[in-house]
């Protein structure tokens, strides 16, 4: 599924983000940039050791922020590492921190003149954020960036499994754009 936002594109895809050919793919990192499971493990496995070497030099990233490295042997030339919030019931500023992860990732993409970015569903794996609530925050943040900035021109959510894809599709269709 895809929709136009001004002259830009927001797309939902089912798949594995490590196979994306976007200019940058976004990683669900932890604040130590130390690598982990889920998307993080998959990206480091597929992209090779140079990504971790760069992460070590950067040292860390607070929740809601983002940093950028090269893409190693991935198709994507860059990896944007962002740290989403751990879900603690919804009263600990999770929505604002999640929106901030998307916003800061997109700002970094724009600053580096990147045309296309692929996001996974940040925080909805090990960090436990409920899918539909995360989808609403994610797409609102992306749509607002796309409507106010020149770059990136294309944002794709690469969703791992029908459950995540269906949740994002349902939320996007319900947004009345
Ligand atoms: P977090 O720690 O931010 O919750 P995870 O990496 O544990 O991040 O999970 C985030 C989401 O990414 C989950 O919905 C998970 O199913 C999904 N996911 C896991 N592997 C991949 C992959 N290779 N490509 C895209 N999405 C993935």
JSON list of N, CA and C in Angstrom, two decimals, residues 78-153:
[
{"chain": "A", "resi": 78, "resn": "UNK", "atom": "N", "xyz": [23.47, 3.72, 4.09]},
{"chain": "A", "resi": 78, "resn": "UNK", "atom": "CA", "xyz": [23.56, 4.23, 5.46]},
{"chain": "A", "resi": 78, "resn": "UNK", "atom": "C", "xyz": [22.62, 3.46, 6.38]},
{"chain": "A", "resi": 79, "resn": "UNK", "atom": "N", "xyz": [23.02, 3.43, 7.65]},
{"chain": "A", "resi": 79, "resn": "UNK", "atom": "CA", "xyz": [22.10, 2.95, 8.69]},
{"chain": "A", "resi": 79, "resn": "UNK", "atom": "C", "xyz": [21.91, 4.10, 9.68]},
{"chain": "A", "resi": 80, "resn": "UNK", "atom": "N", "xyz": [20.66, 4.43, 9.94]},
{"chain": "A", "resi": 80, "resn": "UNK", "atom": "CA", "xyz": [20.33, 5.41, 10.98]},
{"chain": "A", "resi": 80, "resn": "UNK", "atom": "C", "xyz": [19.92, 4.61, 12.20]},
{"chain": "A", "resi": 81, "resn": "UNK", "atom": "N", "xyz": [20.65, 4.80, 13.28]},
{"chain": "A", "resi": 81, "resn": "UNK", "atom": "CA", "xyz": [20.38, 4.04, 14.51]},
{"chain": "A", "resi": 81, "resn": "UNK", "atom": "C", "xyz": [19.58, 4.93, 15.45]},
{"chain": "A", "resi": 82, "resn": "UNK", "atom": "N", "xyz": [18.42, 4.48, 15.83]},
{"chain": "A", "resi": 82, "resn": "UNK", "atom": "CA", "xyz": [17.62, 5.26, 16.78]},
{"chain": "A", "resi": 82, "resn": "UNK", "atom": "C", "xyz": [17.21, 4.36, 17.93]},
{"chain": "A", "resi": 83, "resn": "UNK", "atom": "N", "xyz": [17.00, 4.99, 19.08]},
{"chain": "A", "resi": 83, "resn": "UNK", "atom": "CA", "xyz": [16.63, 4.23, 20.27]},
{"chain": "A", "resi": 83, "resn": "UNK", "atom": "C", "xyz": [15.21, 4.61, 20.65]},
{"chain": "A", "resi": 84, "resn": "UNK", "atom": "N", "xyz": [14.30, 3.68, 20.46]},
{"chain": "A", "resi": 84, "resn": "UNK", "atom": "CA", "xyz": [12.91, 3.91, 20.82]},
{"chain": "A", "resi": 84, "resn": "UNK", "atom": "C", "xyz": [12.72, 3.69, 22.32]},
{"chain": "A", "resi": 85, "resn": "UNK", "atom": "N", "xyz": [11.57, 4.12, 22.85]},
{"chain": "A", "resi": 85, "resn": "UNK", "atom": "CA", "xyz": [11.29, 3.92, 24.27]},
{"chain": "A", "resi": 85, "resn": "UNK", "atom": "C", "xyz": [10.87, 2.49, 24.58]},
{"chain": "A", "resi": 86, "resn": "UNK", "atom": "N", "xyz": [11.19, 2.05, 25.78]},
{"chain": "A", "resi": 86, "resn": "UNK", "atom": "CA", "xyz": [10.64, 0.79, 26.29]},
{"chain": "A", "resi": 86, "resn": "UNK", "atom": "C", "xyz": [9.22, 1.13, 26.78]},
{"chain": "A", "resi": 87, "resn": "UNK", "atom": "N", "xyz": [8.24, 0.29, 26.41]},
{"chain": "A", "resi": 87, "resn": "UNK", "atom": "CA", "xyz": [6.85, 0.51, 26.85]},
{"chain": "A", "resi": 87, "resn": "UNK", "atom": "C", "xyz": [6.73, 0.23, 28.35]},
{"chain": "A", "resi": 88, "resn": "UNK", "atom": "N", "xyz": [6.26, 1.24, 29.11]},
{"chain": "A", "resi": 88, "resn": "UNK", "atom": "CA", "xyz": [6.07, 1.07, 30.55]},
{"chain": "A", "resi": 88, "resn": "UNK", "atom": "C", "xyz": [4.64, 1.39, 30.95]},
{"chain": "A", "resi": 89, "resn": "UNK", "atom": "N", "xyz": [3.70, 1.08, 30.04]},
{"chain": "A", "resi": 89, "resn": "UNK", "atom": "CA", "xyz": [2.29, 1.28, 30.36]},
{"chain": "A", "resi": 89, "resn": "UNK", "atom": "C", "xyz": [1.67, 2.53, 29.73]},
{"chain": "A", "resi": 90, "resn": "UNK", "atom": "N", "xyz": [2.49, 3.39, 29.16]},
{"chain": "A", "resi": 90, "resn": "UNK", "atom": "CA", "xyz": [1.97, 4.54, 28.42]},
{"chain": "A", "resi": 90, "resn": "UNK", "atom": "C", "xyz": [2.06, 5.87, 29.16]},
{"chain": "A", "resi": 91, "resn": "UNK", "atom": "N", "xyz": [2.36, 5.83, 30.43]},
{"chain": "A", "resi": 91, "resn": "UNK", "atom": "CA", "xyz": [2.39, 7.08, 31.20]},
{"chain": "A", "resi": 91, "resn": "UNK", "atom": "C", "xyz": [3.79, 7.64, 31.41]},
{"chain": "A", "resi": 92, "resn": "UNK", "atom": "N", "xyz": [4.76, 7.12, 30.68]},
{"chain": "A", "resi": 92, "resn": "UNK", "atom": "CA", "xyz": [6.15, 7.54, 30.90]},
{"chain": "A", "resi": 92, "resn": "UNK", "atom": "C", "xyz": [6.71, 8.25, 29.67]},
{"chain": "A", "resi": 93, "resn": "UNK", "atom": "N", "xyz": [5.83, 9.03, 29.04]},
{"chain": "A", "resi": 93, "resn": "UNK", "atom": "CA", "xyz": [6.29, 9.82, 27.89]},
{"chain": "A", "resi": 93, "resn": "UNK", "atom": "C", "xyz": [6.66, 8.98, 26.67]},
{"chain": "A", "resi": 94, "resn": "UNK", "atom": "N", "xyz": [6.16, 7.74, 26.63]},
{"chain": "A", "resi": 94, "resn": "UNK", "atom": "CA", "xyz": [6.56, 6.83, 25.54]},
{"chain": "A", "resi": 94, "resn": "UNK", "atom": "C", "xyz": [6.19, 7.39, 24.16]},
{"chain": "A", "resi": 95, "resn": "UNK", "atom": "N", "xyz": [4.97, 7.95, 24.04]},
{"chain": "A", "resi": 95, "resn": "UNK", "atom": "CA", "xyz": [4.53, 8.42, 22.72]},
{"chain": "A", "resi": 95, "resn": "UNK", "atom": "C", "xyz": [5.43, 9.54, 22.21]},
{"chain": "A", "resi": 96, "resn": "UNK", "atom": "N", "xyz": [5.76, 10.48, 23.08]},
{"chain": "A", "resi": 96, "resn": "UNK", "atom": "CA", "xyz": [6.62, 11.59, 22.67]},
{"chain": "A", "resi": 96, "resn": "UNK", "atom": "C", "xyz": [8.03, 11.08, 22.30]},
{"chain": "A", "resi": 97, "resn": "UNK", "atom": "N", "xyz": [8.54, 10.14, 23.08]},
{"chain": "A", "resi": 97, "resn": "UNK", "atom": "CA", "xyz": [9.87, 9.60, 22.78]},
{"chain": "A", "resi": 97, "resn": "UNK", "atom": "C", "xyz": [9.87, 8.81, 21.47]},
{"chain": "A", "resi": 98, "resn": "UNK", "atom": "N", "xyz": [8.79, 8.08, 21.22]},
{"chain": "A", "resi": 98, "resn": "UNK", "atom": "CA", "xyz": [8.72, 7.32, 19.97]},
{"chain": "A", "resi": 98, "resn": "UNK", "atom": "C", "xyz": [8.63, 8.29, 18.77]},
{"chain": "A", "resi": 99, "resn": "UNK", "atom": "N", "xyz": [7.80, 9.32, 18.90]},
{"chain": "A", "resi": 99, "resn": "UNK", "atom": "CA", "xyz": [7.70, 10.32, 17.82]},
{"chain": "A", "resi": 99, "resn": "UNK", "atom": "C", "xyz": [9.06, 10.96, 17.60]},
{"chain": "A", "resi": 100, "resn": "UNK", "atom": "N", "xyz": [9.76, 11.22, 18.68]},
{"chain": "A", "resi": 100, "resn": "UNK", "atom": "CA", "xyz": [11.08, 11.84, 18.60]},
{"chain": "A", "resi": 100, "resn": "UNK", "atom": "C", "xyz": [12.09, 10.95, 17.86]},
{"chain": "A", "resi": 101, "resn": "UNK", "atom": "N", "xyz": [12.01, 9.64, 18.06]},
{"chain": "A", "resi": 101, "resn": "UNK", "atom": "CA", "xyz": [12.87, 8.71, 17.32]},
{"chain": "A", "resi": 101, "resn": "UNK", "atom": "C", "xyz": [12.63, 8.84, 15.81]},
{"chain": "A", "resi": 102, "resn": "UNK", "atom": "N", "xyz": [11.38, 8.88, 15.42]},
{"chain": "A", "resi": 102, "resn": "UNK", "atom": "CA", "xyz": [11.07, 9.04, 13.98]},
{"chain": "A", "resi": 102, "resn": "UNK", "atom": "C", "xyz": [11.52, 10.40, 13.47]},
{"chain": "A", "resi": 103, "resn": "UNK", "atom": "N", "xyz": [11.18, 11.46, 14.22]},
{"chain": "A", "resi": 103, "resn": "UNK", "atom": "CA", "xyz": [11.53, 12.82, 13.78]},
{"chain": "A", "resi": 103, "resn": "UNK", "atom": "C", "xyz": [13.04, 12.98, 13.65]},
{"chain": "A", "resi": 104, "resn": "UNK", "atom": "N", "xyz": [13.80, 12.52, 14.64]},
{"chain": "A", "resi": 104, "resn": "UNK", "atom": "CA", "xyz": [15.24, 12.71, 14.60]},
{"chain": "A", "resi": 104, "resn": "UNK", "atom": "C", "xyz": [15.89, 11.85, 13.51]},
{"chain": "A", "resi": 105, "resn": "UNK", "atom": "N", "xyz": [15.34, 10.67, 13.24]},
{"chain": "A", "resi": 105, "resn": "UNK", "atom": "CA", "xyz": [15.86, 9.84, 12.15]},
{"chain": "A", "resi": 105, "resn": "UNK", "atom": "C", "xyz": [15.64, 10.55, 10.81]},
{"chain": "A", "resi": 106, "resn": "UNK", "atom": "N", "xyz": [14.46, 11.14, 10.65]},
{"chain": "A", "resi": 106, "resn": "UNK", "atom": "CA", "xyz": [14.14, 11.83, 9.39]},
{"chain": "A", "resi": 106, "resn": "UNK", "atom": "C", "xyz": [14.96, 13.10, 9.22]},
{"chain": "A", "resi": 107, "resn": "UNK", "atom": "N", "xyz": [15.19, 13.81, 10.33]},
{"chain": "A", "resi": 107, "resn": "UNK", "atom": "CA", "xyz": [16.03, 15.02, 10.26]},
{"chain": "A", "resi": 107, "resn": "UNK", "atom": "C", "xyz": [17.44, 14.66, 9.81]},
{"chain": "A", "resi": 108, "resn": "UNK", "atom": "N", "xyz": [17.95, 13.55, 10.34]},
{"chain": "A", "resi": 108, "resn": "UNK", "atom": "CA", "xyz": [19.30, 13.10, 9.98]},
{"chain": "A", "resi": 108, "resn": "UNK", "atom": "C", "xyz": [19.34, 12.71, 8.49]},
{"chain": "A", "resi": 109, "resn": "UNK", "atom": "N", "xyz": [18.31, 12.04, 8.03]},
{"chain": "A", "resi": 109, "resn": "UNK", "atom": "CA", "xyz": [18.24, 11.67, 6.61]},
{"chain": "A", "resi": 109, "resn": "UNK", "atom": "C", "xyz": [18.23, 12.92, 5.73]},
{"chain": "A", "resi": 110, "resn": "UNK", "atom": "N", "xyz": [17.47, 13.89, 6.15]},
{"chain": "A", "resi": 110, "resn": "UNK", "atom": "CA", "xyz": [17.35, 15.13, 5.39]},
{"chain": "A", "resi": 110, "resn": "UNK", "atom": "C", "xyz": [18.70, 15.86, 5.37]},
{"chain": "A", "resi": 111, "resn": "UNK", "atom": "N", "xyz": [19.35, 15.94, 6.51]},
{"chain": "A", "resi": 111, "resn": "UNK", "atom": "CA", "xyz": [20.66, 16.58, 6.63]},
{"chain": "A", "resi": 111, "resn": "UNK", "atom": "C", "xyz": [21.70, 15.91, 5.73]},
{"chain": "A", "resi": 112, "resn": "UNK", "atom": "N", "xyz": [21.59, 14.61, 5.54]},
{"chain": "A", "resi": 112, "resn": "UNK", "atom": "CA", "xyz": [22.54, 13.88, 4.69]},
{"chain": "A", "resi": 112, "resn": "UNK", "atom": "C", "xyz": [22.05, 13.74, 3.26]},
{"chain": "A", "resi": 113, "resn": "UNK", "atom": "N", "xyz": [21.05, 14.53, 2.90]},
{"chain": "A", "resi": 113, "resn": "UNK", "atom": "CA", "xyz": [20.54, 14.54, 1.52]},
{"chain": "A", "resi": 113, "resn": "UNK", "atom": "C", "xyz": [20.05, 13.19, 1.03]},
{"chain": "A", "resi": 114, "resn": "UNK", "atom": "N", "xyz": [19.45, 12.42, 1.91]},
{"chain": "A", "resi": 114, "resn": "UNK", "atom": "CA", "xyz": [18.98, 11.08, 1.50]},
{"chain": "A", "resi": 114, "resn": "UNK", "atom": "C", "xyz": [17.57, 11.18, 0.95]},
{"chain": "A", "resi": 115, "resn": "UNK", "atom": "N", "xyz": [17.35, 10.46, -0.14]},
{"chain": "A", "resi": 115, "resn": "UNK", "atom": "CA", "xyz": [16.07, 10.54, -0.85]},
{"chain": "A", "resi": 115, "resn": "UNK", "atom": "C", "xyz": [15.05, 9.53, -0.32]},
{"chain": "A", "resi": 116, "resn": "UNK", "atom": "N", "xyz": [15.55, 8.38, 0.15]},
{"chain": "A", "resi": 116, "resn": "UNK", "atom": "CA", "xyz": [14.61, 7.34, 0.59]},
{"chain": "A", "resi": 116, "resn": "UNK", "atom": "C", "xyz": [15.08, 6.71, 1.91]},
{"chain": "A", "resi": 117, "resn": "UNK", "atom": "N", "xyz": [14.12, 6.44, 2.77]},
{"chain": "A", "resi": 117, "resn": "UNK", "atom": "CA", "xyz": [14.41, 5.86, 4.09]},
{"chain": "A", "resi": 117, "resn": "UNK", "atom": "C", "xyz": [13.42, 4.73, 4.37]},
{"chain": "A", "resi": 118, "resn": "UNK", "atom": "N", "xyz": [13.93, 3.64, 4.93]},
{"chain": "A", "resi": 118, "resn": "UNK", "atom": "CA", "xyz": [13.05, 2.52, 5.35]},
{"chain": "A", "resi": 118, "resn": "UNK", "atom": "C", "xyz": [13.09, 2.40, 6.86]},
{"chain": "A", "resi": 119, "resn": "UNK", "atom": "N", "xyz": [11.93, 2.33, 7.46]},
{"chain": "A", "resi": 119, "resn": "UNK", "atom": "CA", "xyz": [11.79, 2.15, 8.91]},
{"chain": "A", "resi": 119, "resn": "UNK", "atom": "C", "xyz": [11.22, 0.78, 9.24]},
{"chain": "A", "resi": 120, "resn": "UNK", "atom": "N", "xyz": [11.69, 0.17, 10.33]},
{"chain": "A", "resi": 120, "resn": "UNK", "atom": "CA", "xyz": [10.96, -0.95, 10.90]},
{"chain": "A", "resi": 120, "resn": "UNK", "atom": "C", "xyz": [9.92, -0.36, 11.87]},
{"chain": "A", "resi": 121, "resn": "UNK", "atom": "N", "xyz": [9.18, -1.20, 12.53]},
{"chain": "A", "resi": 121, "resn": "UNK", "atom": "CA", "xyz": [8.22, -0.73, 13.53]},
{"chain": "A", "resi": 121, "resn": "UNK", "atom": "C", "xyz": [8.96, -0.59, 14.86]},
{"chain": "A", "resi": 122, "resn": "UNK", "atom": "N", "xyz": [9.47, 0.61, 15.10]},
{"chain": "A", "resi": 122, "resn": "UNK", "atom": "CA", "xyz": [10.33, 0.86, 16.27]},
{"chain": "A", "resi": 122, "resn": "UNK", "atom": "C", "xyz": [9.58, 0.60, 17.58]},
{"chain": "A", "resi": 123, "resn": "UNK", "atom": "N", "xyz": [10.24, -0.06, 18.49]},
{"chain": "A", "resi": 123, "resn": "UNK", "atom": "CA", "xyz": [9.77, -0.32, 19.87]},
{"chain": "A", "resi": 123, "resn": "UNK", "atom": "C", "xyz": [8.73, -1.42, 20.03]},
{"chain": "A", "resi": 124, "resn": "UNK", "atom": "N", "xyz": [8.25, -2.00, 18.92]},
{"chain": "A", "resi": 124, "resn": "UNK", "atom": "CA", "xyz": [7.15, -2.98, 19.06]},
{"chain": "A", "resi": 124, "resn": "UNK", "atom": "C", "xyz": [7.61, -4.42, 19.18]},
{"chain": "A", "resi": 125, "resn": "UNK", "atom": "N", "xyz": [8.94, -4.63, 19.27]},
{"chain": "A", "resi": 125, "resn": "UNK", "atom": "CA", "xyz": [9.45, -5.98, 19.48]},
{"chain": "A", "resi": 125, "resn": "UNK", "atom": "C", "xyz": [9.81, -6.15, 20.95]},
{"chain": "A", "resi": 126, "resn": "UNK", "atom": "N", "xyz": [11.10, -6.26, 21.22]},
{"chain": "A", "resi": 126, "resn": "UNK", "atom": "CA", "xyz": [11.59, -6.45, 22.59]},
{"chain": "A", "resi": 126, "resn": "UNK", "atom": "C", "xyz": [11.12, -5.33, 23.52]},
{"chain": "A", "resi": 127, "resn": "UNK", "atom": "N", "xyz": [10.92, -4.11, 22.99]},
{"chain": "A", "resi": 127, "resn": "UNK", "atom": "CA", "xyz": [10.54, -2.97, 23.84]},
{"chain": "A", "resi": 127, "resn": "UNK", "atom": "C", "xyz": [9.05, -2.91, 24.16]},
{"chain": "A", "resi": 128, "resn": "UNK", "atom": "N", "xyz": [8.25, -3.80, 23.54]},
{"chain": "A", "resi": 128, "resn": "UNK", "atom": "CA", "xyz": [6.88, -4.04, 24.01]},
{"chain": "A", "resi": 128, "resn": "UNK", "atom": "C", "xyz": [5.81, -2.99, 23.75]},
{"chain": "A", "resi": 129, "resn": "UNK", "atom": "N", "xyz": [6.06, -2.02, 22.87]},
{"chain": "A", "resi": 129, "resn": "UNK", "atom": "CA", "xyz": [5.07, -0.98, 22.58]},
{"chain": "A", "resi": 129, "resn": "UNK", "atom": "C", "xyz": [3.91, -1.60, 21.82]},
{"chain": "A", "resi": 130, "resn": "UNK", "atom": "N", "xyz": [2.65, -1.39, 22.24]},
{"chain": "A", "resi": 130, "resn": "UNK", "atom": "CA", "xyz": [1.52, -2.00, 21.51]},
{"chain": "A", "resi": 130, "resn": "UNK", "atom": "C", "xyz": [1.49, -1.55, 20.04]},
{"chain": "A", "resi": 131, "resn": "UNK", "atom": "N", "xyz": [1.29, -2.51, 19.15]},
{"chain": "A", "resi": 131, "resn": "UNK", "atom": "CA", "xyz": [1.46, -2.26, 17.71]},
{"chain": "A", "resi": 131, "resn": "UNK", "atom": "C", "xyz": [0.63, -1.11, 17.14]},
{"chain": "A", "resi": 132, "resn": "UNK", "atom": "N", "xyz": [-0.68, -1.14, 17.39]},
{"chain": "A", "resi": 132, "resn": "UNK", "atom": "CA", "xyz": [-1.51, -0.11, 16.76]},
{"chain": "A", "resi": 132, "resn": "UNK", "atom": "C", "xyz": [-1.21, 1.28, 17.31]},
{"chain": "A", "resi": 133, "resn": "UNK", "atom": "N", "xyz": [-0.92, 1.34, 18.60]},
{"chain": "A", "resi": 133, "resn": "UNK", "atom": "CA", "xyz": [-0.58, 2.64, 19.18]},
{"chain": "A", "resi": 133, "resn": "UNK", "atom": "C", "xyz": [0.74, 3.15, 18.61]},
{"chain": "A", "resi": 134, "resn": "UNK", "atom": "N", "xyz": [1.70, 2.24, 18.45]},
{"chain": "A", "resi": 134, "resn": "UNK", "atom": "CA", "xyz": [2.99, 2.63, 17.87]},
{"chain": "A", "resi": 134, "resn": "UNK", "atom": "C", "xyz": [2.80, 3.05, 16.41]},
{"chain": "A", "resi": 135, "resn": "UNK", "atom": "N", "xyz": [1.95, 2.34, 15.69]},
{"chain": "A", "resi": 135, "resn": "UNK", "atom": "CA", "xyz": [1.73, 2.64, 14.27]},
{"chain": "A", "resi": 135, "resn": "UNK", "atom": "C", "xyz": [1.16, 4.05, 14.11]},
{"chain": "A", "resi": 136, "resn": "UNK", "atom": "N", "xyz": [0.25, 4.43, 14.99]},
{"chain": "A", "resi": 136, "resn": "UNK", "atom": "CA", "xyz": [-0.36, 5.76, 14.91]},
{"chain": "A", "resi": 136, "resn": "UNK", "atom": "C", "xyz": [0.70, 6.85, 15.15]},
{"chain": "A", "resi": 137, "resn": "UNK", "atom": "N", "xyz": [1.51, 6.66, 16.15]},
{"chain": "A", "resi": 137, "resn": "UNK", "atom": "CA", "xyz": [2.57, 7.63, 16.47]},
{"chain": "A", "resi": 137, "resn": "UNK", "atom": "C", "xyz": [3.57, 7.71, 15.31]},
{"chain": "A", "resi": 138, "resn": "UNK", "atom": "N", "xyz": [3.96, 6.54, 14.81]},
{"chain": "A", "resi": 138, "resn": "UNK", "atom": "CA", "xyz": [4.96, 6.45, 13.74]},
{"chain": "A", "resi": 138, "resn": "UNK", "atom": "C", "xyz": [4.48, 7.18, 12.49]},
{"chain": "A", "resi": 139, "resn": "UNK", "atom": "N", "xyz": [3.27, 6.87, 12.06]},
{"chain": "A", "resi": 139, "resn": "UNK", "atom": "CA", "xyz": [2.82, 7.45, 10.79]},
{"chain": "A", "resi": 139, "resn": "UNK", "atom": "C", "xyz": [2.51, 8.93, 10.91]},
{"chain": "A", "resi": 140, "resn": "UNK", "atom": "N", "xyz": [2.03, 9.35, 12.08]},
{"chain": "A", "resi": 140, "resn": "UNK", "atom": "CA", "xyz": [1.79, 10.79, 12.28]},
{"chain": "A", "resi": 140, "resn": "UNK", "atom": "C", "xyz": [3.12, 11.56, 12.19]},
{"chain": "A", "resi": 141, "resn": "UNK", "atom": "N", "xyz": [4.15, 11.03, 12.81]},
{"chain": "A", "resi": 141, "resn": "UNK", "atom": "CA", "xyz": [5.45, 11.71, 12.79]},
{"chain": "A", "resi": 141, "resn": "UNK", "atom": "C", "xyz": [6.03, 11.75, 11.37]},
{"chain": "A", "resi": 142, "resn": "UNK", "atom": "N", "xyz": [5.90, 10.65, 10.64]},
{"chain": "A", "resi": 142, "resn": "UNK", "atom": "CA", "xyz": [6.44, 10.60, 9.28]},
{"chain": "A", "resi": 142, "resn": "UNK", "atom": "C", "xyz": [5.66, 11.53, 8.36]},
{"chain": "A", "resi": 143, "resn": "UNK", "atom": "N", "xyz": [4.34, 11.50, 8.46]},
{"chain": "A", "resi": 143, "resn": "UNK", "atom": "CA", "xyz": [3.51, 12.35, 7.59]},
{"chain": "A", "resi": 143, "resn": "UNK", "atom": "C", "xyz": [3.80, 13.82, 7.85]},
{"chain": "A", "resi": 144, "resn": "UNK", "atom": "N", "xyz": [3.97, 14.16, 9.11]},
{"chain": "A", "resi": 144, "resn": "UNK", "atom": "CA", "xyz": [4.25, 15.56, 9.40]},
{"chain": "A", "resi": 144, "resn": "UNK", "atom": "C", "xyz": [5.62, 15.97, 8.84]},
{"chain": "A", "resi": 145, "resn": "UNK", "atom": "N", "xyz": [6.61, 15.11, 8.93]},
{"chain": "A", "resi": 145, "resn": "UNK", "atom": "CA", "xyz": [7.92, 15.44, 8.33]},
{"chain": "A", "resi": 145, "resn": "UNK", "atom": "C", "xyz": [7.81, 15.56, 6.80]},
{"chain": "A", "resi": 146, "resn": "UNK", "atom": "N", "xyz": [7.12, 14.61, 6.18]},
{"chain": "A", "resi": 146, "resn": "UNK", "atom": "CA", "xyz": [7.02, 14.62, 4.71]},
{"chain": "A", "resi": 146, "resn": "UNK", "atom": "C", "xyz": [6.29, 15.86, 4.22]},
{"chain": "A", "resi": 147, "resn": "UNK", "atom": "N", "xyz": [5.32, 16.33, 4.99]},
{"chain": "A", "resi": 147, "resn": "UNK", "atom": "CA", "xyz": [4.58, 17.50, 4.50]},
{"chain": "A", "resi": 147, "resn": "UNK", "atom": "C", "xyz": [5.34, 18.81, 4.71]},
{"chain": "A", "resi": 148, "resn": "UNK", "atom": "N", "xyz": [6.37, 18.79, 5.55]},
{"chain": "A", "resi": 148, "resn": "UNK", "atom": "CA", "xyz": [7.06, 20.05, 5.86]},
{"chain": "A", "resi": 148, "resn": "UNK", "atom": "C", "xyz": [8.49, 20.13, 5.33]},
{"chain": "A", "resi": 149, "resn": "UNK", "atom": "N", "xyz": [9.01, 19.04, 4.75]},
{"chain": "A", "resi": 149, "resn": "UNK", "atom": "CA", "xyz": [10.42, 19.02, 4.34]},
{"chain": "A", "resi": 149, "resn": "UNK", "atom": "C", "xyz": [10.57, 18.47, 2.93]},
{"chain": "A", "resi": 150, "resn": "UNK", "atom": "N", "xyz": [11.67, 18.86, 2.28]},
{"chain": "A", "resi": 150, "resn": "UNK", "atom": "CA", "xyz": [11.94, 18.38, 0.92]},
{"chain": "A", "resi": 150, "resn": "UNK", "atom": "C", "xyz": [12.42, 16.93, 0.92]},
{"chain": "A", "resi": 151, "resn": "UNK", "atom": "N", "xyz": [13.23, 16.57, 1.91]},
{"chain": "A", "resi": 151, "resn": "UNK", "atom": "CA", "xyz": [13.83, 15.23, 1.95]},
{"chain": "A", "resi": 151, "resn": "UNK", "atom": "C", "xyz": [13.53, 14.56, 3.28]},
{"chain": "A", "resi": 152, "resn": "UNK", "atom": "N", "xyz": [13.43, 13.24, 3.31]},
{"chain": "A", "resi": 152, "resn": "UNK", "atom": "CA", "xyz": [13.44, 12.35, 2.16]},
{"chain": "A", "resi": 152, "resn": "UNK", "atom": "C", "xyz": [12.14, 12.44, 1.35]},
{"chain": "A", "resi": 153, "resn": "UNK", "atom": "N", "xyz": [12.19, 11.91, 0.14]},
{"chain": "A", "resi": 153, "resn": "UNK", "atom": "CA", "xyz": [11.02, 11.93, -0.74]},
{"chain": "A", "resi": 153, "resn": "UNK", "atom": "C", "xyz": [10.17, 10.68, -0.59]}
]
